[in-house]
């Protein structure tokens, strides 16, 4: 049921304040006079010690689910102190990469039925790793065959392009980071800031959804383009990859997410006055580096669209052809949840304006059950 929306993708983008609320329900403890702020993940409680002691945590997934894990990686590294590595399921299988008993392997999948991820799970189980599932589908193969897991509770996702599952996956993995990370004195303020940030997130998402018309106007400008580059780094490298994935899979426009730190190692050669380039430059520890990226792109007359934190337009806009989109600022590790939303809206409007099928892009299936 699409309600008053025209497409499922549109409905699923706009229901993210609610889906995120459901994802967090019953799992965050607000704290009180005697109680500390904390998270409770029932499905993991018997395994937290093993996870903390593992030699590494390896995230395994495909497409959007992989990108969600990439967005959560920095906070998991910071709070757990355990090395975190990333594997695209098919690539792990192609290489038969090493997985061992001391590893915790976390399988991220909206459907819980993706063939590549499922085969990687069988491979990790054979190699003795502790296998954790993060899925949106109760009773799915991945949910049933992992040792333990967390359900993201985002509600059924019908549009082929994953939107609300992505933001719920990031929130679940941020809660996973809090659950694994020890409650040390030195990390207490950071942990509390993240928990407060999680409580406030649905309202920030509601606020950023008001950019709908602005993103539709931007889509009108980009409607006839051949290509769109998206630059991000740090917490928002994943945002660049995921934004580009949305644009290519539904709007059928070439788009590429680029790690901004790699700009000078090749991509800079593409920059001219024609190619549109979106730069994610919200406030975090990488902000000044992103400002310098913007200056260099500008110096080569790049057509820039910059996503920045509210109030920062003047610090990122160098005049001329650049456009600025301001988003509310949240705790750095949660910023990818806010930042992806204008890109979801852009992909959606571009698709409708270009006259393509939003909910059922050509050649794609919601659940990829063959390798
Ligand atoms: C992109 C998209 C795909 C899926 C990928 C994994 O919008 O939907 O990239 O994310 O096929 O699917 P799941 O998460 O079901 O394993």
Short mmCIF file of C-alpha atoms and ligand atoms in Angstrom, two decimals:
data_model
loop_
_atom_site.label_atom_id
_atom_site.label_comp_id
_atom_site.label_asym_id
_atom_site.label_seq_id
_atom_site.Cartn_x
_atom_site.Cartn_y
_atom_site.Cartn_z
CA UNK A 1 0.00 0.00 0.00
CA UNK A 2 1.57 3.24 -1.18
CA UNK A 3 -0.79 5.48 0.82
CA UNK A 4 -0.79 8.94 -0.74
CA UNK A 5 2.58 8.41 -2.42
CA UNK A 6 3.08 7.72 -6.10
CA UNK A 7 5.83 5.18 -5.68
CA UNK A 8 7.11 2.81 -3.01
CA UNK A 9 10.58 4.33 -3.18
CA UNK A 10 9.09 7.75 -2.42
CA UNK A 11 7.03 6.35 0.45
CA UNK A 12 10.01 4.49 1.87
CA UNK A 13 12.23 7.59 1.73
CA UNK A 14 9.62 9.67 3.54
CA UNK A 15 8.84 7.10 6.22
CA UNK A 16 12.41 7.04 7.52
CA UNK A 17 11.65 9.04 10.70
CA UNK A 18 9.22 6.24 11.62
CA UNK A 19 11.33 3.29 10.42
CA UNK A 20 14.32 4.59 12.41
CA UNK A 21 12.14 4.96 15.50
CA UNK A 22 11.03 1.33 15.15
CA UNK A 23 14.63 0.21 14.67
CA UNK A 24 15.65 1.79 17.99
CA UNK A 25 12.51 0.92 19.97
CA UNK A 26 13.28 -0.91 23.20
CA UNK A 27 16.99 -0.94 22.49
CA UNK A 28 18.16 2.42 23.85
CA UNK A 29 18.13 3.12 27.56
CA UNK A 30 17.71 6.81 28.23
CA UNK A 31 19.47 6.72 31.58
CA UNK A 32 18.18 8.34 34.73
CA UNK A 33 19.34 9.24 38.21
CA UNK A 34 20.97 5.87 38.80
CA UNK A 35 20.83 4.19 35.39
CA UNK A 36 23.48 4.81 32.73
CA UNK A 37 22.58 5.56 29.13
CA UNK A 38 23.14 2.35 27.24
CA UNK A 39 21.96 -0.02 24.50
CA UNK A 40 20.37 -3.43 24.79
CA UNK A 41 20.60 -5.84 21.88
CA UNK A 42 18.84 -8.99 23.06
CA UNK A 43 19.96 -11.18 20.16
CA UNK A 44 23.64 -10.54 20.91
CA UNK A 45 23.86 -10.52 24.68
CA UNK A 46 25.28 -14.04 25.05
CA UNK A 47 27.95 -13.39 22.44
CA UNK A 48 29.25 -9.91 23.27
CA UNK A 49 32.26 -11.25 25.19
CA UNK A 50 33.31 -13.45 22.28
CA UNK A 51 32.92 -10.56 19.85
CA UNK A 52 35.05 -8.25 22.05
CA UNK A 53 37.78 -10.87 22.18
CA UNK A 54 37.82 -11.57 18.45
CA UNK A 55 40.95 -10.90 16.42
CA UNK A 56 38.95 -8.82 13.93
CA UNK A 57 35.41 -8.04 12.91
CA UNK A 58 34.73 -8.53 9.22
CA UNK A 59 31.65 -7.04 7.57
CA UNK A 60 30.28 -8.96 4.59
CA UNK A 61 27.50 -7.80 2.25
CA UNK A 62 26.59 -6.61 -1.24
CA UNK A 63 25.42 -3.30 -2.72
CA UNK A 64 23.64 -1.00 -0.32
CA UNK A 65 24.12 -3.35 2.62
CA UNK A 66 27.89 -3.24 2.07
CA UNK A 67 27.73 0.56 1.94
CA UNK A 68 25.84 0.69 5.24
CA UNK A 69 28.56 -1.39 6.89
CA UNK A 70 31.20 0.92 5.41
CA UNK A 71 29.40 3.90 6.98
CA UNK A 72 29.44 2.20 10.39
CA UNK A 73 33.01 0.96 10.23
CA UNK A 74 34.74 4.03 11.74
CA UNK A 75 32.56 4.10 14.87
CA UNK A 76 32.92 0.36 15.37
CA UNK A 77 36.70 0.69 15.15
CA UNK A 78 36.70 3.65 17.52
CA UNK A 79 34.50 2.13 20.22
CA UNK A 80 35.57 -1.53 20.03
CA UNK A 81 39.30 -1.13 19.41
CA UNK A 82 39.04 -4.33 17.32
CA UNK A 83 40.28 -4.13 13.70
CA UNK A 84 37.33 -3.98 11.30
CA UNK A 85 37.66 -5.11 7.69
CA UNK A 86 35.18 -5.04 4.80
CA UNK A 87 34.32 -7.72 2.26
CA UNK A 88 32.01 -7.62 -0.72
CA UNK A 89 30.53 -11.13 -0.52
CA UNK A 90 31.29 -12.16 -4.11
CA UNK A 91 34.88 -10.92 -3.87
CA UNK A 92 35.53 -12.84 -0.64
CA UNK A 93 34.32 -16.00 -2.40
CA UNK A 94 36.28 -15.29 -5.59
CA UNK A 95 39.47 -14.98 -3.55
CA UNK A 96 38.57 -17.59 -0.95
CA UNK A 97 39.95 -14.95 1.44
CA UNK A 98 41.08 -16.08 4.87
CA UNK A 99 38.41 -16.28 7.61
CA UNK A 100 39.24 -18.04 10.87
CA UNK A 101 37.88 -19.10 14.26
CA UNK A 102 39.08 -15.91 15.92
CA UNK A 103 37.03 -13.75 13.53
CA UNK A 104 33.57 -12.33 14.04
CA UNK A 105 31.88 -12.19 10.63
CA UNK A 106 28.91 -9.82 10.40
CA UNK A 107 26.53 -10.50 7.48
CA UNK A 108 24.47 -7.49 6.44
CA UNK A 109 21.49 -8.10 4.18
CA UNK A 110 18.09 -6.44 3.89
CA UNK A 111 16.41 -9.47 2.33
CA UNK A 112 18.45 -12.07 4.18
CA UNK A 113 18.33 -14.15 0.99
CA UNK A 114 21.08 -12.70 -1.24
CA UNK A 115 22.94 -15.65 -2.81
CA UNK A 116 26.44 -14.15 -2.62
CA UNK A 117 26.03 -13.21 1.04
CA UNK A 118 24.51 -16.58 1.86
CA UNK A 119 27.38 -18.46 0.21
CA UNK A 120 29.88 -16.26 2.07
CA UNK A 121 28.02 -17.19 5.28
CA UNK A 122 28.37 -20.90 4.55
CA UNK A 123 32.06 -20.34 3.86
CA UNK A 124 32.58 -18.43 7.14
CA UNK A 125 30.68 -21.09 9.12
CA UNK A 126 32.87 -23.83 7.63
CA UNK A 127 35.91 -21.83 8.70
CA UNK A 128 34.68 -21.58 12.27
CA UNK A 129 34.03 -17.81 12.58
CA UNK A 130 31.33 -16.48 14.90
CA UNK A 131 28.62 -15.41 12.44
CA UNK A 132 26.32 -12.48 13.20
CA UNK A 133 23.36 -11.55 10.97
CA UNK A 134 21.89 -8.09 10.44
CA UNK A 135 18.75 -8.46 8.35
CA UNK A 136 15.32 -6.96 7.82
CA UNK A 137 13.56 -10.27 7.26
CA UNK A 138 12.63 -12.52 10.17
CA UNK A 139 13.04 -16.19 9.24
CA UNK A 140 15.25 -15.44 6.22
CA UNK A 141 18.09 -17.82 5.36
CA UNK A 142 20.72 -15.47 6.75
CA UNK A 143 18.73 -14.82 9.94
CA UNK A 144 18.29 -18.58 10.49
CA UNK A 145 21.81 -19.72 9.69
CA UNK A 146 23.87 -17.18 11.67
CA UNK A 147 24.93 -17.84 15.30
CA UNK A 148 23.19 -14.70 16.52
CA UNK A 149 21.98 -11.40 15.14
CA UNK A 150 20.02 -8.19 15.13
CA UNK A 151 16.83 -7.56 13.22
CA UNK A 152 16.68 -4.03 11.83
CA UNK A 153 12.86 -3.78 12.08
CA UNK A 154 12.59 -1.22 9.27
CA UNK A 155 9.35 -2.78 7.97
CA UNK A 156 8.92 -4.38 4.55
CA UNK A 157 10.88 -2.60 1.83
CA UNK A 158 9.21 -2.93 -1.56
CA UNK A 159 11.03 -0.51 -3.90
CA UNK A 160 13.96 -2.33 -5.49
CA UNK A 161 16.28 0.52 -4.51
CA UNK A 162 17.07 0.16 -0.84
CA UNK A 163 16.46 3.36 1.14
CA UNK A 164 14.97 2.98 4.62
CA UNK A 165 16.81 -0.31 5.15
CA UNK A 166 20.11 1.53 4.57
CA UNK A 167 19.52 4.09 7.31
CA UNK A 168 18.21 1.45 9.73
CA UNK A 169 21.22 -0.75 9.05
CA UNK A 170 23.58 2.12 9.92
CA UNK A 171 21.69 2.81 13.15
CA UNK A 172 21.79 -0.89 14.11
CA UNK A 173 25.53 -1.02 13.50
CA UNK A 174 26.07 2.16 15.54
CA UNK A 175 24.16 0.44 18.36
CA UNK A 176 26.32 -2.65 17.79
CA UNK A 177 29.42 -0.46 18.21
CA UNK A 178 28.01 0.87 21.50
CA UNK A 179 27.20 -2.65 22.69
CA UNK A 180 30.64 -4.04 21.86
CA UNK A 181 32.59 -1.03 23.11
CA UNK A 182 33.45 -1.19 26.78
CA UNK A 183 31.85 1.38 29.06
CA UNK A 184 35.16 2.98 30.04
CA UNK A 185 35.36 6.37 31.76
CA UNK A 186 37.29 7.79 28.82
CA UNK A 187 34.60 6.85 26.29
CA UNK A 188 31.62 7.81 28.44
CA UNK A 189 30.99 11.29 27.09
CA UNK A 190 31.31 10.07 23.50
CA UNK A 191 28.93 7.15 24.14
CA UNK A 192 26.35 9.42 25.75
CA UNK A 193 26.59 11.90 22.88
CA UNK A 194 25.94 9.08 20.39
CA UNK A 195 22.97 7.77 22.40
CA UNK A 196 21.51 11.29 22.63
CA UNK A 197 22.16 11.65 18.90
CA UNK A 198 20.26 8.44 18.22
CA UNK A 199 17.27 9.65 20.23
CA UNK A 200 17.23 12.88 18.26
CA UNK A 201 17.82 11.31 14.86
CA UNK A 202 14.21 10.79 13.68
CA UNK A 203 13.53 14.51 14.09
CA UNK A 204 16.68 15.47 12.20
CA UNK A 205 15.62 13.13 9.41
CA UNK A 206 12.18 14.77 9.40
CA UNK A 207 13.95 18.11 9.01
CA UNK A 208 16.19 16.99 6.15
CA UNK A 209 13.20 15.52 4.27
CA UNK A 210 11.99 19.11 3.85
CA UNK A 211 14.66 19.42 1.15
CA UNK A 212 12.34 17.46 -1.15
CA UNK A 213 11.46 20.41 -3.40
CA UNK A 214 15.05 21.67 -3.46
CA UNK A 215 16.23 18.24 -4.61
CA UNK A 216 13.53 18.14 -7.25
CA UNK A 217 14.76 21.50 -8.56
CA UNK A 218 18.31 20.17 -8.62
CA UNK A 219 17.12 17.04 -10.48
CA UNK A 220 15.61 19.33 -13.15
CA UNK A 221 19.05 20.86 -13.68
CA UNK A 222 20.71 17.47 -13.97
CA UNK A 223 18.06 15.71 -16.03
CA UNK A 224 20.05 15.55 -19.27
CA UNK A 225 23.51 14.87 -17.82
CA UNK A 226 25.54 11.81 -18.76
CA UNK A 227 27.30 11.47 -15.47
CA UNK A 228 27.51 12.64 -11.85
CA UNK A 229 30.55 12.28 -9.60
CA UNK A 230 30.09 12.16 -5.82
CA UNK A 231 33.04 12.94 -3.53
CA UNK A 232 33.08 11.94 0.13
CA UNK A 233 35.54 10.86 2.81
CA UNK A 234 35.68 9.54 6.38
CA UNK A 235 32.18 8.76 7.66
CA UNK A 236 30.76 9.92 4.35
CA UNK A 237 32.81 7.90 1.91
CA UNK A 238 29.92 5.44 2.19
CA UNK A 239 27.46 8.28 1.47
CA UNK A 240 29.30 8.97 -1.80
CA UNK A 241 29.18 5.30 -2.85
CA UNK A 242 25.55 4.87 -1.82
CA UNK A 243 24.38 8.14 -3.42
CA UNK A 244 26.06 7.15 -6.69
CA UNK A 245 24.55 3.65 -6.49
CA UNK A 246 21.04 5.12 -6.11
CA UNK A 247 21.53 7.46 -9.07
CA UNK A 248 22.80 4.74 -11.38
CA UNK A 249 20.34 2.01 -10.43
CA UNK A 250 17.08 3.99 -10.62
CA UNK A 251 17.81 7.12 -12.67
CA UNK A 252 19.94 5.06 -15.11
CA UNK A 253 22.62 7.76 -15.14
CA UNK A 254 26.28 6.98 -14.78
CA UNK A 255 27.44 8.00 -11.34
CA UNK A 256 30.53 7.24 -9.35
CA UNK A 257 31.27 7.61 -5.66
CA UNK A 258 34.87 8.72 -5.14
CA UNK A 259 36.97 8.81 -1.99
CA UNK A 260 38.00 12.47 -1.87
CA UNK A 261 41.46 11.54 -0.62
CA UNK A 262 42.01 9.78 -3.94
CA UNK A 263 41.10 12.84 -6.01
CA UNK A 264 44.65 13.72 -7.04
CA UNK A 265 45.44 10.12 -7.85
CA UNK A 266 43.37 10.15 -11.03
CA UNK A 267 39.77 11.46 -10.81
CA UNK A 268 40.93 15.10 -10.92
CA UNK A 269 41.67 14.60 -14.62
CA UNK A 270 37.92 14.32 -15.28
CA UNK A 271 37.12 17.75 -13.88
CA UNK A 272 36.00 20.44 -16.34
CA UNK A 273 33.25 23.04 -16.57
CA UNK A 274 30.67 20.49 -17.77
CA UNK A 275 30.73 17.48 -15.47
CA UNK A 276 28.53 17.93 -12.37
CA UNK A 277 30.28 17.02 -9.12
CA UNK A 278 28.60 16.61 -5.77
CA UNK A 279 30.83 17.05 -2.72
CA UNK A 280 29.81 15.99 0.78
CA UNK A 281 31.38 18.44 3.22
CA UNK A 282 29.44 18.34 6.49
CA UNK A 283 31.25 19.18 9.75
CA UNK A 284 33.51 16.50 11.16
CA UNK A 285 37.23 15.97 11.60
CA UNK A 286 37.68 15.86 7.78
CA UNK A 287 35.97 19.20 7.13
CA UNK A 288 39.06 21.31 6.45
CA UNK A 289 40.41 18.65 4.07
CA UNK A 290 37.09 18.69 2.22
CA UNK A 291 37.25 22.50 2.02
CA UNK A 292 40.58 22.18 0.29
CA UNK A 293 39.13 19.59 -2.13
CA UNK A 294 36.37 22.08 -2.96
CA UNK A 295 38.96 24.80 -3.61
CA UNK A 296 40.90 22.56 -5.96
CA UNK A 297 37.79 21.48 -7.86
CA UNK A 298 36.73 25.09 -8.08
CA UNK A 299 40.15 26.12 -9.39
CA UNK A 300 39.55 23.70 -12.27
CA UNK A 301 36.17 25.28 -12.90
CA UNK A 302 34.24 22.22 -11.68
CA UNK A 303 30.42 22.43 -11.58
CA UNK A 304 29.97 21.88 -7.87
CA UNK A 305 27.03 20.93 -5.71
CA UNK A 306 28.04 20.89 -2.05
CA UNK A 307 26.21 19.25 0.84
CA UNK A 308 27.24 21.04 4.05
CA UNK A 309 26.08 21.55 7.63
CA UNK A 310 23.51 24.26 8.38
CA UNK A 311 25.20 27.65 8.56
CA UNK A 312 28.28 26.57 6.61
CA UNK A 313 27.18 27.72 3.15
CA UNK A 314 29.63 30.63 3.17
CA UNK A 315 32.56 28.38 4.14
CA UNK A 316 32.00 25.94 1.27
CA UNK A 317 30.58 28.12 -1.48
CA UNK A 318 33.14 29.73 -3.71
CA UNK A 319 30.63 31.52 -5.88
CA UNK A 320 30.18 30.97 -9.59
CA UNK A 321 28.43 27.81 -10.57
CA UNK A 322 28.31 26.11 -7.18
CA UNK A 323 25.08 25.20 -5.40
CA UNK A 324 24.83 24.46 -1.71
CA UNK A 325 22.49 22.11 0.14
CA UNK A 326 22.44 22.60 3.91
CA UNK A 327 21.59 19.68 6.19
CA UNK A 328 21.18 19.53 9.98
CA UNK A 329 24.31 18.55 11.84
CA UNK A 330 24.27 15.46 14.07
CA UNK A 331 26.93 13.44 15.90
CA UNK A 332 29.62 12.69 13.26
CA UNK A 333 29.07 8.91 13.17
CA UNK A 334 25.32 9.40 12.58
CA UNK A 335 25.75 12.06 9.89
CA UNK A 336 25.67 9.46 7.06
CA UNK A 337 22.03 8.75 8.00
CA UNK A 338 21.11 12.41 7.44
CA UNK A 339 23.40 12.98 4.45
CA UNK A 340 22.10 10.13 2.29
CA UNK A 341 18.55 11.51 2.32
CA UNK A 342 19.03 14.41 -0.11
CA UNK A 343 20.76 11.94 -2.44
CA UNK A 344 17.87 9.47 -2.18
CA UNK A 345 15.49 12.32 -3.02
CA UNK A 346 17.69 13.42 -5.92
CA UNK A 347 17.81 9.88 -7.37
CA UNK A 348 14.05 9.57 -6.97
CA UNK A 349 13.20 12.85 -8.71
CA UNK A 350 15.78 12.30 -11.46
CA UNK A 351 14.16 8.95 -12.23
CA UNK A 352 10.64 10.34 -12.39
CA UNK A 353 11.74 13.30 -14.52
CA UNK A 354 13.68 11.07 -16.89
CA UNK A 355 10.59 8.87 -17.21
CA UNK A 356 12.02 5.61 -15.84
CA UNK A 357 10.43 2.99 -13.63
CA UNK A 358 11.24 3.98 -10.03
CA UNK A 359 10.20 0.89 -8.14
CA UNK A 360 11.28 -1.70 -10.67
CA UNK A 361 14.44 -0.53 -12.49
CA UNK A 362 15.21 -2.50 -15.64
CA UNK A 363 17.32 -5.65 -15.21
CA UNK A 364 17.20 -5.58 -11.39
CA UNK A 365 15.44 -7.74 -8.79
CA UNK A 366 14.72 -6.95 -5.15
CA UNK A 367 16.28 -10.12 -3.91
CA UNK A 368 19.27 -11.46 -5.83
CA UNK A 369 19.04 -15.20 -5.30
CA UNK A 370 21.55 -16.26 -7.94
CA UNK A 371 25.30 -15.58 -8.04
C1 LIG B 1 20.57 -1.18 -4.02
C2 LIG B 1 20.16 -2.53 -3.73
C3 LIG B 1 21.15 -3.66 -3.84
C4 LIG B 1 21.08 -4.50 -2.57
C5 LIG B 1 21.97 -5.75 -2.69
C6 LIG B 1 21.99 -6.53 -1.40
O1 LIG B 1 19.54 -0.29 -3.82
O2 LIG B 1 19.03 -2.76 -3.38
O3 LIG B 1 22.44 -3.16 -4.03
O4 LIG B 1 21.46 -3.71 -1.49
O5 LIG B 1 21.48 -6.57 -3.73
O6 LIG B 1 20.72 -6.96 -1.02
P1 LIG B 1 20.41 -7.43 0.44
O7 LIG B 1 20.63 -6.30 1.36
O8 LIG B 1 18.98 -7.90 0.41
O9 LIG B 1 21.36 -8.56 0.72
#
